[in-house]
Amino acid sequence: MSEKSVFTKVRLGELPGEVLLEEDNLFVMMTIAPHSPGHCLIIPTDQVSNFEDVPAEVFARMMLVAQQLGRVLKRLYASPKVAMIAAGMEVEHTHIHLFPLHQESDISFSAAKHPPMTEI
């Protein structure tokens, strides 16, 4: 992938966005189209299109971060579950969606909101 993804541009400060965590091989940012408050994305630093092609050690770290963030989101938003989805059709850069899940309908991508950046 030669062109920078929208996620890479946010990580580099070329586009507005909220990066929560940055490590050598991954970063976490808030999504601009959240299903619920707290909806964030776990993204490998290298632009890999498909999650099954992410190097095993990077993917394992992504999953550990997902567990840790999931516990935080569950506590902060008093949700019974935290959803984790690797959809990735809209951006050709692997990303794991993580968000508080209060009801099954929250998991539908048609349920995504588009709040102002100040609310994200």
PDB file of C-alpha atoms in Angstrom:
ATOM      1  CA  MET A   1       0.000   0.000   0.000  1.00  0.00           C
ATOM      2  CA  SER A   2       1.751   3.158  -1.128  1.00  0.00           C
ATOM      3  CA  GLU A   3      -0.835   5.807  -0.231  1.00  0.00           C
ATOM      4  CA  LYS A   4      -1.344   6.645   3.445  1.00  0.00           C
ATOM      5  CA  SER A   5      -4.613   5.429   4.902  1.00  0.00           C
ATOM      6  CA  VAL A   6      -6.905   7.794   6.770  1.00  0.00           C
ATOM      7  CA  PHE A   7      -5.783   6.050   9.977  1.00  0.00           C
ATOM      8  CA  THR A   8      -2.114   6.650   9.221  1.00  0.00           C
ATOM      9  CA  LYS A   9      -2.882  10.294   8.449  1.00  0.00           C
ATOM     10  CA  VAL A  10      -4.611  10.684  11.839  1.00  0.00           C
ATOM     11  CA  ARG A  11      -1.695   8.960  13.620  1.00  0.00           C
ATOM     12  CA  LEU A  12       0.772  11.325  11.919  1.00  0.00           C
ATOM     13  CA  GLY A  13      -1.314  14.393  12.749  1.00  0.00           C
ATOM     14  CA  GLU A  14      -2.169  15.074   9.098  1.00  0.00           C
ATOM     15  CA  LEU A  15      -5.910  14.721   9.818  1.00  0.00           C
ATOM     16  CA  PRO A  16      -7.815  15.547  13.001  1.00  0.00           C
ATOM     17  CA  GLY A  17      -8.522  12.679  15.335  1.00  0.00           C
ATOM     18  CA  GLU A  18      -7.989  11.371  18.825  1.00  0.00           C
ATOM     19  CA  VAL A  19      -5.133   8.879  19.225  1.00  0.00           C
ATOM     20  CA  LEU A  20      -5.356   7.236  22.667  1.00  0.00           C
ATOM     21  CA  LEU A  21      -2.308   4.991  22.558  1.00  0.00           C
ATOM     22  CA  GLU A  22       0.687   4.603  20.280  1.00  0.00           C
ATOM     23  CA  GLU A  23       3.245   1.813  20.440  1.00  0.00           C
ATOM     24  CA  ASP A  24       5.883   0.660  17.943  1.00  0.00           C
ATOM     25  CA  ASN A  25       3.551  -1.716  16.080  1.00  0.00           C
ATOM     26  CA  LEU A  26       0.034  -0.463  16.823  1.00  0.00           C
ATOM     27  CA  PHE A  27      -2.065   2.489  17.821  1.00  0.00           C
ATOM     28  CA  VAL A  28      -5.544   3.065  19.190  1.00  0.00           C
ATOM     29  CA  MET A  29      -7.794   5.897  18.100  1.00  0.00           C
ATOM     30  CA  MET A  30     -11.381   6.967  18.550  1.00  0.00           C
ATOM     31  CA  THR A  31     -13.620   6.396  15.546  1.00  0.00           C
ATOM     32  CA  ILE A  32     -15.454   9.286  13.880  1.00  0.00           C
ATOM     33  CA  ALA A  33     -18.560   7.095  13.446  1.00  0.00           C
ATOM     34  CA  PRO A  34     -19.139   5.497  16.861  1.00  0.00           C
ATOM     35  CA  HIS A  35     -21.774   2.889  17.599  1.00  0.00           C
ATOM     36  CA  SER A  36     -21.692   4.029  21.203  1.00  0.00           C
ATOM     37  CA  PRO A  37     -19.555   6.334  23.342  1.00  0.00           C
ATOM     38  CA  GLY A  38     -16.083   4.860  23.806  1.00  0.00           C
ATOM     39  CA  HIS A  39     -15.960   3.217  20.346  1.00  0.00           C
ATOM     40  CA  CYS A  40     -12.298   2.955  19.424  1.00  0.00           C
ATOM     41  CA  LEU A  41     -10.135   1.236  16.816  1.00  0.00           C
ATOM     42  CA  ILE A  42      -7.014  -0.857  17.365  1.00  0.00           C
ATOM     43  CA  ILE A  43      -4.803  -0.546  14.292  1.00  0.00           C
ATOM     44  CA  PRO A  44      -1.407  -1.972  13.316  1.00  0.00           C
ATOM     45  CA  THR A  45       1.090   0.747  12.421  1.00  0.00           C
ATOM     46  CA  ASP A  46       1.965  -1.026   9.160  1.00  0.00           C
ATOM     47  CA  GLN A  47      -0.787  -0.718   6.587  1.00  0.00           C
ATOM     48  CA  VAL A  48      -1.948  -4.294   6.110  1.00  0.00           C
ATOM     49  CA  SER A  49      -5.273  -4.746   4.298  1.00  0.00           C
ATOM     50  CA  ASN A  50      -6.444  -8.005   5.875  1.00  0.00           C
ATOM     51  CA  PHE A  51      -6.209  -8.958   9.542  1.00  0.00           C
ATOM     52  CA  GLU A  52      -5.100 -12.486   8.687  1.00  0.00           C
ATOM     53  CA  ASP A  53      -1.975 -10.993   7.077  1.00  0.00           C
ATOM     54  CA  VAL A  54      -0.916  -9.011  10.161  1.00  0.00           C
ATOM     55  CA  PRO A  55       2.257 -10.555  11.636  1.00  0.00           C
ATOM     56  CA  ALA A  56       1.348 -12.934  14.474  1.00  0.00           C
ATOM     57  CA  GLU A  57       3.240 -11.001  17.157  1.00  0.00           C
ATOM     58  CA  VAL A  58       1.521  -7.738  16.203  1.00  0.00           C
ATOM     59  CA  PHE A  59      -1.904  -9.377  16.071  1.00  0.00           C
ATOM     60  CA  ALA A  60      -1.309 -11.008  19.461  1.00  0.00           C
ATOM     61  CA  ARG A  61      -0.455  -7.579  20.927  1.00  0.00           C
ATOM     62  CA  MET A  62      -3.595  -6.113  19.317  1.00  0.00           C
ATOM     63  CA  MET A  63      -5.677  -8.785  21.063  1.00  0.00           C
ATOM     64  CA  LEU A  64      -4.026  -8.138  24.427  1.00  0.00           C
ATOM     65  CA  VAL A  65      -4.694  -4.412  24.051  1.00  0.00           C
ATOM     66  CA  ALA A  66      -8.308  -5.249  23.093  1.00  0.00           C
ATOM     67  CA  GLN A  67      -8.732  -7.249  26.315  1.00  0.00           C
ATOM     68  CA  GLN A  68      -7.261  -4.484  28.433  1.00  0.00           C
ATOM     69  CA  LEU A  69      -9.289  -1.734  26.765  1.00  0.00           C
ATOM     70  CA  GLY A  70     -12.393  -3.906  26.846  1.00  0.00           C
ATOM     71  CA  ARG A  71     -12.184  -4.095  30.637  1.00  0.00           C
ATOM     72  CA  VAL A  72     -11.813  -0.320  30.841  1.00  0.00           C
ATOM     73  CA  LEU A  73     -14.703   0.349  28.443  1.00  0.00           C
ATOM     74  CA  LYS A  74     -16.977  -2.086  30.265  1.00  0.00           C
ATOM     75  CA  ARG A  75     -16.277  -0.333  33.571  1.00  0.00           C
ATOM     76  CA  LEU A  76     -16.429   3.252  32.235  1.00  0.00           C
ATOM     77  CA  TYR A  77     -19.653   2.792  30.268  1.00  0.00           C
ATOM     78  CA  ALA A  78     -21.353   0.225  32.548  1.00  0.00           C
ATOM     79  CA  SER A  79     -21.944  -2.090  29.601  1.00  0.00           C
ATOM     80  CA  PRO A  80     -22.683  -5.791  30.016  1.00  0.00           C
ATOM     81  CA  LYS A  81     -20.486  -6.636  27.000  1.00  0.00           C
ATOM     82  CA  VAL A  82     -17.842  -5.080  24.771  1.00  0.00           C
ATOM     83  CA  ALA A  83     -18.050  -5.783  21.034  1.00  0.00           C
ATOM     84  CA  MET A  84     -14.944  -6.581  19.006  1.00  0.00           C
ATOM     85  CA  ILE A  85     -15.290  -6.618  15.229  1.00  0.00           C
ATOM     86  CA  ALA A  86     -12.736  -6.819  12.421  1.00  0.00           C
ATOM     87  CA  ALA A  87     -14.860  -5.615   9.495  1.00  0.00           C
ATOM     88  CA  GLY A  88     -12.488  -3.436   7.494  1.00  0.00           C
ATOM     89  CA  MET A  89     -14.366  -2.963   4.232  1.00  0.00           C
ATOM     90  CA  GLU A  90     -14.448   0.829   4.415  1.00  0.00           C
ATOM     91  CA  VAL A  91     -10.692   1.399   4.929  1.00  0.00           C
ATOM     92  CA  GLU A  92      -7.971  -0.836   3.435  1.00  0.00           C
ATOM     93  CA  HIS A  93      -5.975  -0.832   6.673  1.00  0.00           C
ATOM     94  CA  THR A  94      -6.701  -3.546   9.228  1.00  0.00           C
ATOM     95  CA  HIS A  95      -8.556  -2.283  12.268  1.00  0.00           C
ATOM     96  CA  ILE A  96     -10.389  -3.854  15.168  1.00  0.00           C
ATOM     97  CA  HIS A  97     -13.516  -2.064  16.369  1.00  0.00           C
ATOM     98  CA  LEU A  98     -14.002  -2.138  20.131  1.00  0.00           C
ATOM     99  CA  PHE A  99     -17.086  -0.599  21.738  1.00  0.00           C
ATOM    100  CA  PRO A 100     -19.417  -0.910  24.698  1.00  0.00           C
ATOM    101  CA  LEU A 101     -22.377  -3.119  23.802  1.00  0.00           C
ATOM    102  CA  HIS A 102     -25.634  -2.512  25.645  1.00  0.00           C
ATOM    103  CA  GLN A 103     -27.957  -4.387  23.294  1.00  0.00           C
ATOM    104  CA  GLU A 104     -27.594  -6.625  20.222  1.00  0.00           C
ATOM    105  CA  SER A 105     -28.793  -3.873  17.862  1.00  0.00           C
ATOM    106  CA  ASP A 106     -25.732  -1.768  18.843  1.00  0.00           C
ATOM    107  CA  ILE A 107     -23.600  -4.093  16.742  1.00  0.00           C
ATOM    108  CA  SER A 108     -25.179  -3.061  13.408  1.00  0.00           C
ATOM    109  CA  PHE A 109     -22.981  -0.690  11.408  1.00  0.00           C
ATOM    110  CA  SER A 110     -26.158   1.108  10.343  1.00  0.00           C
ATOM    111  CA  ALA A 111     -26.429   2.128  14.030  1.00  0.00           C
ATOM    112  CA  ALA A 112     -23.214   4.188  13.859  1.00  0.00           C
ATOM    113  CA  LYS A 113     -23.596   7.837  14.850  1.00  0.00           C
ATOM    114  CA  HIS A 114     -21.760  10.846  13.455  1.00  0.00           C
ATOM    115  CA  PRO A 115     -21.253  13.227  16.391  1.00  0.00           C
ATOM    116  CA  PRO A 116     -19.116  16.358  16.244  1.00  0.00           C
ATOM    117  CA  MET A 117     -15.400  15.823  16.921  1.00  0.00           C
ATOM    118  CA  THR A 118     -15.761  17.547  20.295  1.00  0.00           C
ATOM    119  CA  GLU A 119     -17.945  14.636  21.473  1.00  0.00           C
ATOM    120  CA  ILE A 120     -15.562  11.979  20.151  1.00  0.00           C
TER     121      ILE A 120
END
